């Protein structure tokens, strides 16, 4: 039986700006998965590309004083150059301005229109000319634009809508019966939380009078297609939907759509309903990863704190950068980026553990075995050799499980454990103490062969993450270009007598970065004793509970407030909280917090708030209070006492 095909995608990136670490992260993750599955012998297709239509790109072009097409052409090369530099092995790169894509989008639109899945409707709304955005009456802030606060103008506009609302029950049922469809689990719950509200039809057109940069609707030349409807289709247009049926059938459905958490709704609500309406099967897994943060905030151009991946690769090397991103982020969670953390991990995992091990083994092979691999001994059935091989085989198994379970960080930690086990084995055996004369055929030769063979396995496991340096490591052990992934569990692959390379530093140690300047002292909190004391009975009347945030959105016209929907286990609550300065709405879903659950509901800015969340603040910073991350998982609704 031929192995299952593996099809992995990244989001297609907007060409309004240069690539940053978030883009690099998803693309490297997709690359690692693609390389791993190729090594397993699976036919693999890895797709990435750029999203080139719509408002964002049109605006960036205007600001740069060029046409949208020029803006796209200039920016796309930055992505392509970066992928080349980061050793990304995508099989295709799709641009949404390409004819092969536009044709498929138009065919999908026409098909849906012909079958009544898309209809035209007129509706009233409010338009903000500076923001170029259309708002419903309910979204206005004191009758003004909720984005910029300026005046809005009422307009009546006709548009085209996709009948998305009718698929809500089908989608809920699909998600509930396919637990792997949206991952991690808490993101599935977030989508289900979103689907608890009514699901509106999706406006899929923009009148050309407002935005001309898009794919023209095949049934109305006065309109272009909404950018998300256009962009999502890339996942099927690139593999020949409607054009090359055999190729399409070979790859669809996708194994993984990798996305960031901020584009969950478009991928887990719009896209599945579009596919369903087109009569196509669902992708196997839509996996949303967290964000790279700098300190506590998201990286963004406006905050000026964007990490440039090209610079990181130039300064520290491509492979260490790839390794850091993969090892440091728990898939699904946010992670904090800092150069200090990078250097710390580089020095401990790569320079101390892996790099030292390689140079130690090569040095000993030079001094004790004449620069050649010694004879291959039978693997002892007991003792430190057997334990070492077992540790390495455990890493083989665990890496496999964690790649399939999307916990690559854990898998890499296991491989590094195995590397440390090889170092420990050498410490126990001390082959450097043997006299050179009898070294090769005797005990030191056996020790060095086994250590080198174990290192071969570890280096091969790390190939998808650090392709360049692990290939060099393998070559230093006398291995050729042919990859022996199928022989990870076979002992004795290294060929006795093969010359090995002289030792060289694979990962030279880095100087520690200058420590960050000390934090200014926090203003001291008011002394507890100065507060009137509370009787225990009064405290006991508070019903404090854990809750999980399902969704968060800004409150128009109130820059400190967010409106949250939270899951209290037995019920869903709406809470208006003054945390907008400290938390971005997209960061909150899935987070566990503590709320006062028996507070009388109150209206804040006209919005009902059914409880209050707890947050710690020192006047400068604010931090949500929740169950400790290292404790047992708490279900929503657990009593806090
Ligand atoms: N064009 C859309 C995607 C269309 S897919 C059919 C888009 N593009 S984007 O360029 O703005 O963002 C692409 C991806 O980068 C998103 O998955 C987003 O989550 C991710 N990231 C943006 N900032 C990020 C971090 N700081 N950290 C990790 N990923 C981040 O959205």
XYZ file of C-alpha atoms and ligand atoms in Angstrom:
672
model
C 0.000 0.000 0.000
C 1.440 3.386 -0.929
C 1.874 5.798 1.965
C -0.733 8.538 2.528
C -0.012 11.838 0.803
C 0.749 14.766 3.063
C -0.405 18.266 2.078
C 0.544 21.179 4.331
C -0.171 24.887 3.860
C 0.777 28.185 5.490
C -1.442 31.264 5.383
C -0.674 33.346 2.337
C 0.948 36.540 3.539
C -0.196 40.072 2.785
C 2.199 41.981 0.593
C 1.609 45.234 2.445
C 4.817 44.974 4.457
C 8.094 43.098 4.872
C 8.046 39.608 6.439
C 8.499 39.283 10.197
C 9.172 36.548 12.689
C 5.507 35.458 12.809
C 5.550 34.716 9.090
C 8.921 32.988 9.419
C 7.650 30.847 12.285
C 4.644 29.370 10.461
C 6.656 28.779 7.327
C 9.510 27.055 9.173
C 6.998 24.907 11.047
C 5.388 23.868 7.762
C 8.850 23.187 6.355
C 9.815 20.974 9.290
C 6.585 18.982 8.933
C 7.071 18.678 5.162
C 10.686 17.552 5.527
C 9.776 15.049 8.230
C 6.977 13.511 6.178
C 9.193 13.371 3.098
C 11.813 11.539 5.140
C 9.124 9.079 6.176
C 8.620 8.409 2.481
C 5.208 10.074 2.171
C 4.406 11.974 -1.044
C 4.359 15.554 0.245
C 3.110 18.872 -1.056
C 3.953 22.068 0.781
C 2.236 25.273 -0.297
C 2.873 28.868 0.689
C 2.343 32.176 -1.096
C 1.105 35.733 -0.924
C -2.279 37.414 -0.536
C -2.099 40.336 -2.911
C -5.577 41.880 -3.228
C -7.742 44.016 -0.990
C -7.724 47.148 1.076
C -4.463 46.580 2.984
C -2.399 46.171 -0.154
C -4.213 48.987 -1.990
C -3.528 51.313 0.938
C 0.136 50.314 1.240
C 0.528 51.006 -2.475
C -1.043 54.434 -2.127
C 1.272 55.259 0.765
C 4.289 54.076 -1.239
C 3.165 56.060 -4.284
C 2.904 53.059 -6.583
C 0.223 50.844 -8.076
C -1.026 47.829 -6.093
C 0.545 45.562 -8.704
C 3.934 47.252 -8.215
C 3.524 47.045 -4.446
C 2.873 43.309 -4.751
C 5.755 42.721 -7.155
C 8.200 44.575 -4.910
C 7.115 42.884 -1.703
C 6.713 39.328 -2.910
C 10.454 39.061 -3.570
C 11.140 39.787 0.097
C 9.152 36.716 1.049
C 10.716 34.625 -1.672
C 14.255 35.743 -0.700
C 13.582 35.008 2.938
C 12.259 31.520 2.217
C 15.353 30.803 0.150
C 17.577 32.049 2.977
C 15.701 30.017 5.593
C 16.018 26.839 3.498
C 12.277 26.521 3.031
C 11.419 23.644 0.715
C 7.929 24.616 -0.478
C 6.699 22.815 -3.564
C 4.695 25.784 -4.804
C 4.370 29.491 -4.130
C 1.028 30.934 -5.118
C 0.283 34.602 -5.689
C -3.398 35.523 -5.706
C -2.821 37.863 -8.649
C -1.781 34.941 -10.826
C -4.148 33.938 -13.555
C -4.246 30.279 -12.419
C -5.688 31.458 -9.086
C -8.058 34.136 -10.367
C -9.641 31.680 -12.803
C -10.482 29.250 -10.009
C -11.899 32.001 -7.769
C -14.152 33.181 -10.595
C -15.295 29.634 -11.341
C -16.163 29.073 -7.657
C -18.072 32.354 -7.495
C -20.001 31.578 -10.672
C -20.856 28.071 -9.518
C -22.112 29.307 -6.146
C -24.062 32.129 -7.810
C -25.674 29.756 -10.315
C -26.786 27.483 -7.523
C -28.281 30.312 -5.453
C -25.581 30.116 -2.759
C -24.691 33.727 -3.519
C -27.398 36.396 -3.736
C -27.574 40.157 -4.151
C -29.118 42.361 -1.466
C -29.371 46.039 -0.668
C -28.768 47.291 2.768
C -28.208 50.511 4.676
C -25.045 51.235 6.500
C -22.602 53.896 7.569
C -19.391 54.603 5.707
C -16.253 56.205 7.103
C -14.391 57.737 4.156
C -10.934 58.137 5.831
C -10.988 54.541 7.100
C -12.645 53.275 3.918
C -14.852 51.061 6.022
C -18.491 50.240 6.183
C -20.240 49.837 9.561
C -23.648 48.736 10.752
C -25.594 51.176 12.920
C -25.025 49.048 16.036
C -21.246 49.270 15.640
C -21.027 53.071 15.671
C -19.503 54.877 18.646
C -21.727 57.801 19.623
C -22.842 57.984 15.977
C -19.222 58.225 14.817
C -16.714 55.843 13.293
C -15.685 53.265 15.936
C -12.160 53.171 14.476
C -11.204 56.848 14.187
C -14.065 58.701 15.899
C -14.753 60.867 12.843
C -18.158 61.429 11.252
C -19.745 58.774 9.055
C -22.071 59.030 6.120
C -25.174 56.930 5.593
C -25.154 54.968 2.393
C -27.421 52.444 0.798
C -25.431 49.877 -1.036
C -26.087 46.673 -2.904
C -23.688 43.789 -2.356
C -23.424 40.051 -2.870
C -23.745 37.634 0.020
C -22.778 34.011 0.481
C -25.473 32.040 2.336
C -23.145 31.090 5.134
C -25.737 31.347 7.927
C -27.644 28.265 6.762
C -24.616 26.055 7.460
C -24.252 26.842 11.127
C -25.851 23.652 12.473
C -23.995 21.502 9.956
C -20.687 23.120 10.935
C -21.263 22.742 14.679
C -22.067 19.085 14.142
C -19.009 18.571 11.932
C -16.686 20.189 14.458
C -18.157 18.195 17.336
C -17.867 14.888 15.523
C -14.331 15.511 14.189
C -12.146 16.356 17.170
C -9.006 16.692 15.021
C -10.598 19.210 12.679
C -9.687 22.267 14.760
C -6.624 22.043 16.976
C -5.603 22.705 19.728
C -8.806 21.771 21.591
C -9.269 25.188 23.156
C -9.342 26.753 19.706
C -12.098 24.298 18.744
C -14.050 25.534 21.752
C -13.438 29.096 20.703
C -14.995 28.444 17.291
C -17.900 26.585 18.894
C -18.358 29.586 21.227
C -18.466 31.884 18.206
C -21.030 29.613 16.551
C -23.358 29.858 19.540
C -24.432 33.253 18.233
C -26.438 33.605 15.057
C -24.256 33.144 11.978
C -24.799 35.892 9.409
C -24.413 35.498 5.677
C -21.025 36.655 4.430
C -20.681 39.753 2.270
C -18.334 38.594 -0.498
C -18.215 41.673 -2.711
C -16.883 45.209 -2.656
C -18.206 47.823 -5.081
C -15.400 48.955 -7.364
C -16.333 52.551 -6.548
C -14.921 51.904 -3.051
C -12.187 49.355 -3.796
C -11.090 48.383 -7.263
C -8.093 46.165 -6.341
C -9.498 42.652 -6.435
C -10.860 39.894 -8.624
C -13.854 41.064 -10.601
C -17.067 39.148 -9.926
C -17.870 37.053 -13.012
C -21.551 37.983 -12.794
C -21.233 41.719 -12.053
C -18.383 43.842 -13.410
C -19.104 46.653 -10.936
C -17.793 44.579 -8.044
C -14.624 42.824 -6.909
C -14.426 39.797 -4.647
C -13.895 40.252 -0.866
C -10.227 39.545 -0.156
C -10.763 36.653 2.284
C -13.059 34.777 -0.095
C -10.376 35.183 -2.761
C -7.453 34.270 -0.467
C -8.879 31.089 1.080
C -9.414 29.589 -2.363
C -5.599 29.496 -2.819
C -5.528 26.198 -0.921
C -7.448 24.541 -3.759
C -6.490 26.687 -6.748
C -2.794 25.851 -6.320
C -3.475 22.134 -6.615
C -5.631 22.456 -9.698
C -9.231 22.515 -8.466
C -11.544 22.400 -11.472
C -8.593 22.372 -13.872
C -6.500 19.285 -13.148
C -8.863 16.830 -11.460
C -6.271 14.110 -10.963
C -3.742 16.361 -9.330
C -6.453 17.861 -7.162
C -7.676 14.439 -6.061
C -4.127 13.441 -5.198
C -3.670 16.241 -2.637
C -7.086 17.307 -1.394
C -8.136 17.284 1.434
C -5.162 19.056 3.023
C -3.524 17.341 5.985
C -2.802 20.634 7.773
C -3.707 24.250 7.340
C -1.272 25.975 9.706
C -2.509 29.388 10.824
C -2.002 31.984 13.545
C -4.695 32.319 16.184
C -5.899 35.686 14.834
C -7.219 34.129 11.632
C -9.167 31.332 13.284
C -12.684 32.427 12.333
C -11.924 32.896 8.663
C -10.357 29.419 8.539
C -12.740 27.504 10.782
C -16.046 29.173 9.812
C -15.781 30.892 6.411
C -13.552 28.294 4.753
C -15.402 25.118 5.844
C -18.770 26.578 4.832
C -17.340 27.661 1.475
C -15.936 24.176 0.892
C -19.194 22.550 1.947
C -21.168 24.743 -0.443
C -18.714 23.779 -3.196
C -19.289 20.112 -2.383
C -15.720 19.505 -1.224
C -14.456 17.516 1.769
C -12.985 19.288 4.789
C -9.251 19.598 5.462
C -8.095 17.144 8.107
C -6.737 19.653 10.628
C -6.695 23.389 10.943
C -4.008 24.104 13.499
C -3.795 27.554 15.082
C -0.513 28.457 16.728
C 0.039 31.273 19.203
C 1.896 34.506 18.746
C 5.467 35.503 19.223
C 5.437 38.301 21.745
C 8.098 40.783 22.628
C 7.773 41.215 26.379
C 4.040 41.169 27.004
C 2.977 42.749 23.740
C 2.354 41.465 20.271
C 4.909 42.471 17.709
C 3.501 45.076 15.425
C 4.773 47.642 13.010
C 3.023 50.437 14.889
C 4.786 49.472 18.146
C 8.085 49.308 16.250
C 9.061 46.034 17.928
C 9.116 43.643 15.000
C 11.901 41.048 14.929
C 13.386 40.762 11.457
C 13.973 37.078 10.628
C 16.503 37.860 7.923
C 18.666 39.726 10.438
C 18.444 36.873 12.945
C 19.504 34.364 10.296
C 22.417 36.588 9.238
C 23.593 37.166 12.800
C 23.236 33.674 14.250
C 22.822 31.326 11.314
C 19.733 29.840 9.724
C 19.733 26.526 11.555
C 20.089 27.866 15.107
C 17.288 30.331 14.341
C 15.039 27.546 13.025
C 15.882 25.389 16.030
C 15.133 28.147 18.524
C 11.724 28.906 17.033
C 10.736 25.239 16.992
C 12.106 24.365 20.432
C 10.973 27.459 22.277
C 7.286 27.650 21.369
C 4.781 25.217 22.823
C 2.590 24.735 19.811
C -0.705 26.553 20.308
C 0.535 28.852 23.083
C 2.122 32.288 22.819
C 5.874 32.501 23.303
C 8.140 35.382 24.163
C 11.022 36.220 21.910
C 14.222 37.698 23.262
C 17.781 37.617 22.083
C 18.913 36.647 25.604
C 16.654 33.584 25.505
C 17.979 32.755 22.053
C 21.611 32.939 23.179
C 20.896 30.955 26.337
C 19.264 28.129 24.427
C 21.873 28.203 21.676
C 24.734 27.950 24.141
C 23.186 25.211 26.247
C 21.551 22.941 23.638
C 23.630 23.568 20.540
C 27.094 24.705 21.645
C 27.449 22.761 24.931
C 25.472 19.601 24.279
C 25.368 18.886 20.568
C 28.392 20.796 19.247
C 30.688 19.604 22.029
C 29.586 16.037 21.559
C 30.435 16.100 17.887
C 33.866 17.666 18.369
C 34.647 15.319 21.250
C 33.836 12.230 19.199
C 35.745 13.476 16.138
C 38.764 14.414 18.252
C 38.843 10.989 19.881
C 38.415 9.230 16.553
C 41.420 11.182 15.307
C 43.626 10.523 18.302
C 42.598 6.932 19.099
C 41.463 5.430 15.806
C 43.608 7.139 13.172
C 40.776 9.315 11.893
C 38.649 6.345 10.768
C 35.528 4.686 12.099
C 36.519 1.658 14.218
C 35.048 -1.834 13.691
C 31.358 -2.198 14.452
C 30.898 -4.279 17.601
C 27.771 -6.307 18.328
C 25.500 -4.204 20.519
C 25.942 -5.461 24.103
C 22.742 -6.905 25.577
C 23.244 -5.195 28.926
C 25.154 -2.314 30.468
C 25.670 1.334 29.503
C 25.730 0.581 25.749
C 22.310 -1.016 25.889
C 20.985 1.889 28.011
C 22.389 4.435 25.598
C 20.831 2.782 22.563
C 17.514 2.557 24.434
C 17.677 6.312 25.216
C 18.326 7.110 21.560
C 15.501 4.837 20.413
C 13.172 6.502 22.877
C 13.998 9.823 21.159
C 13.173 8.262 17.759
C 9.765 7.155 19.037
C 8.980 10.346 20.914
C 9.944 12.632 18.073
C 7.620 10.698 15.804
C 4.752 10.885 18.281
C 5.268 14.560 18.967
C 5.499 15.536 15.298
C 2.201 13.749 14.662
C 0.716 15.245 17.845
C 2.035 18.751 17.054
C 4.242 18.995 20.153
C 7.501 19.446 18.358
C 9.021 21.336 21.290
C 8.682 18.194 23.431
C 10.114 15.982 20.699
C 13.181 18.195 20.327
C 13.686 18.158 24.079
C 13.737 14.341 23.898
C 16.385 14.390 21.168
C 18.500 16.724 23.287
C 18.062 14.302 26.210
C 19.496 11.590 23.991
C 22.424 13.854 23.072
C 23.120 14.400 26.770
C 22.905 10.648 27.310
C 25.694 10.167 24.721
C 27.832 12.743 26.538
C 27.190 10.945 29.831
C 28.071 7.603 28.280
C 31.452 8.996 27.205
C 31.991 10.310 30.744
C 31.350 6.827 32.113
C 33.591 5.047 29.613
C 36.361 7.675 29.406
C 37.820 6.394 26.121
C 40.435 9.202 26.259
C 42.276 7.317 28.991
C 43.180 4.350 26.784
C 46.611 3.988 25.282
C 46.529 4.683 21.538
C 48.133 1.399 20.462
C 45.253 -0.933 21.336
C 42.524 1.668 21.096
C 40.929 0.938 17.750
C 40.131 -2.735 18.132
C 39.632 -2.693 21.899
C 37.188 -1.155 24.331
C 37.716 2.518 23.304
C 36.970 1.631 19.677
C 33.733 -0.030 20.766
C 32.790 2.994 22.875
C 33.523 5.447 20.078
C 31.667 3.421 17.462
C 28.575 3.247 19.655
C 28.749 6.954 20.537
C 29.157 7.899 16.867
C 26.290 5.640 15.839
C 24.049 7.198 18.503
C 25.062 10.658 17.291
C 24.166 9.637 13.726
C 20.618 8.879 14.886
C 20.288 12.152 16.848
C 21.622 14.210 13.917
C 19.233 12.490 11.507
C 16.297 13.203 13.795
C 17.270 16.878 13.839
C 17.626 17.099 10.045
C 14.157 18.545 9.372
C 14.828 21.360 11.847
C 18.506 22.078 11.080
C 19.011 20.714 7.563
C 22.335 22.420 6.774
C 24.291 21.737 9.937
C 22.900 18.264 10.516
C 23.879 17.305 6.976
C 27.384 18.616 7.771
C 27.412 16.621 11.003
C 26.410 13.457 9.183
C 29.113 14.059 6.588
C 31.696 14.506 9.320
C 30.853 10.926 10.381
C 31.531 9.705 6.879
C 27.901 9.457 5.763
C 26.929 10.344 2.203
C 23.903 12.275 0.948
C 21.620 9.277 1.039
C 19.328 9.660 4.014
C 18.786 6.667 6.237
C 15.597 7.676 7.975
C 14.253 4.168 7.611
C 17.334 2.887 9.460
C 17.011 5.053 12.549
C 16.473 1.946 14.626
C 19.093 -0.191 12.903
C 22.367 -0.452 14.785
C 25.543 -0.502 12.682
C 24.836 1.860 9.804
C 28.176 3.706 10.035
C 30.765 1.958 7.875
C 33.908 0.841 9.766
C 37.078 2.146 8.178
C 35.423 5.262 6.699
C 37.556 8.379 7.244
C 35.936 10.995 9.491
C 36.400 14.760 9.330
C 38.805 16.613 11.587
C 36.993 18.323 14.470
C 35.540 21.770 13.773
C 33.167 23.858 15.847
C 29.681 23.164 14.543
C 28.056 25.652 16.932
C 30.688 28.103 18.254
C 29.691 29.540 21.626
C 28.016 32.938 21.582
C 28.789 35.777 23.941
C 25.882 36.431 26.272
C 23.892 39.505 25.221
C 24.069 42.542 27.485
C 21.449 42.169 30.201
C 18.381 44.374 29.767
C 18.404 47.565 31.852
C 16.877 47.036 35.288
C 13.158 47.699 35.562
C 12.358 50.930 37.378
C 10.984 50.095 40.830
C 7.228 49.634 40.801
C 5.289 52.220 42.792
C 4.610 50.577 46.123
C 1.137 49.206 46.563
C -0.952 50.768 49.348
C -0.138 48.975 52.593
C -2.621 46.232 53.352
C -2.930 47.395 56.929
C -4.209 50.785 55.793
C -7.320 49.136 54.311
C -10.295 48.427 56.605
C -10.336 44.726 57.503
C -12.978 42.424 56.024
C -14.990 39.992 58.135
C -14.615 36.385 56.962
C -18.365 36.110 56.387
C -18.205 39.039 54.013
C -15.404 37.363 52.060
C -17.316 34.065 52.003
C -20.230 35.785 50.269
C -18.064 36.326 47.206
C -18.539 33.610 44.598
C -15.188 33.477 42.839
C -14.979 31.047 39.922
C -12.611 30.054 37.165
C -13.840 30.876 33.668
C -12.520 30.445 30.134
C -12.611 33.371 27.740
C -14.449 32.413 24.546
C -14.181 35.672 22.657
C -13.173 39.297 23.158
C -13.934 42.427 21.213
C -13.319 46.141 21.649
C -16.114 48.358 22.932
C -16.532 51.053 20.265
C -15.699 54.484 21.611
C -14.164 53.196 24.862
C -10.458 52.589 24.402
C -9.979 50.892 27.779
C -12.848 48.421 27.564
C -13.228 44.973 26.090
C -16.425 42.965 25.856
C -15.777 39.323 26.741
C -17.871 36.185 26.422
C -16.744 33.711 29.044
C -17.561 30.073 29.717
C -18.484 29.473 33.344
C -18.948 25.719 32.973
C -22.692 25.784 33.494
C -23.383 29.044 31.691
C -21.939 31.643 29.382
C -21.510 35.191 30.695
C -20.782 38.555 29.149
C -18.277 40.714 30.997
C -17.144 44.232 30.188
C -13.626 44.751 31.539
C -11.143 47.632 31.540
C -8.230 45.638 30.173
C -7.978 46.878 26.578
C -4.727 48.748 27.198
C -3.036 45.605 28.465
C -4.487 42.864 26.255
C -5.285 42.605 22.570
C -8.671 40.909 21.947
C -7.111 38.184 19.822
C -4.823 37.184 22.726
C -7.639 36.353 25.079
C -9.760 33.474 23.784
C -8.823 30.238 25.505
C -7.353 31.991 28.540
C -8.443 30.966 32.021
C -9.369 33.752 34.387
C -11.060 34.206 37.741
C -14.327 36.121 37.966
C -16.662 37.331 40.689
C -19.652 35.299 39.579
C -22.329 36.648 41.957
C -22.037 40.344 41.230
C -25.309 42.040 40.308
C -25.302 42.752 36.531
C -24.531 46.344 35.611
C -24.538 48.342 32.402
C -21.199 49.757 31.312
C -21.384 52.110 28.322
C -24.819 50.701 27.643
C -23.546 47.094 27.588
C -24.643 44.583 30.204
C -21.792 43.170 32.265
C -22.618 40.004 34.212
C -19.659 39.739 36.557
C -16.204 41.098 37.080
C -12.830 39.604 36.313
C -9.837 39.768 38.629
C -6.622 41.434 37.490
C -3.527 42.563 39.367
C -2.238 46.069 38.693
C 0.482 48.322 40.036
C -0.722 51.470 38.373
C 1.503 50.886 35.349
C 0.846 47.345 34.264
C -2.100 45.031 34.442
C -2.093 41.253 34.602
C -5.077 38.893 34.534
C -5.451 36.569 37.510
C -6.031 32.889 36.711
C -5.198 29.344 37.831
C -1.431 28.799 37.974
C -0.054 27.434 34.699
C 1.912 24.693 36.478
C -1.068 23.363 38.459
C -3.643 20.779 37.363
C -6.037 21.792 34.556
C -9.085 23.506 36.107
C -12.459 23.187 34.411
C -14.368 26.460 33.972
C -16.662 27.098 36.953
C -14.272 25.734 39.624
C -14.680 27.511 42.969
C -11.815 29.834 43.972
C -11.431 30.049 47.757
N -3.432 37.208 4.300
C -3.950 36.726 5.517
C -3.993 35.213 5.528
C -4.803 34.608 4.421
S -4.717 32.866 4.427
C -5.871 32.360 3.313
C -3.076 37.205 6.678
N -1.840 37.570 6.370
S -0.788 38.196 7.400
O 0.392 38.415 6.626
O -1.326 39.319 8.066
O -0.533 37.165 8.524
C -0.127 35.895 8.258
C 0.093 35.076 9.496
O 1.100 35.645 10.324
C -1.113 34.881 10.377
O -1.244 33.487 10.599
C -0.772 35.557 11.665
O -1.301 34.905 12.760
C 0.731 35.403 11.661
N 1.337 36.335 12.581
C 1.287 37.692 12.568
N 1.961 38.154 13.664
C 2.438 37.113 14.388
C 3.263 36.963 15.527
N 3.736 37.977 16.209
N 3.587 35.695 15.915
C 3.175 34.585 15.207
N 2.422 34.710 14.123
C 1.954 35.937 13.756
O -3.540 37.190 7.800
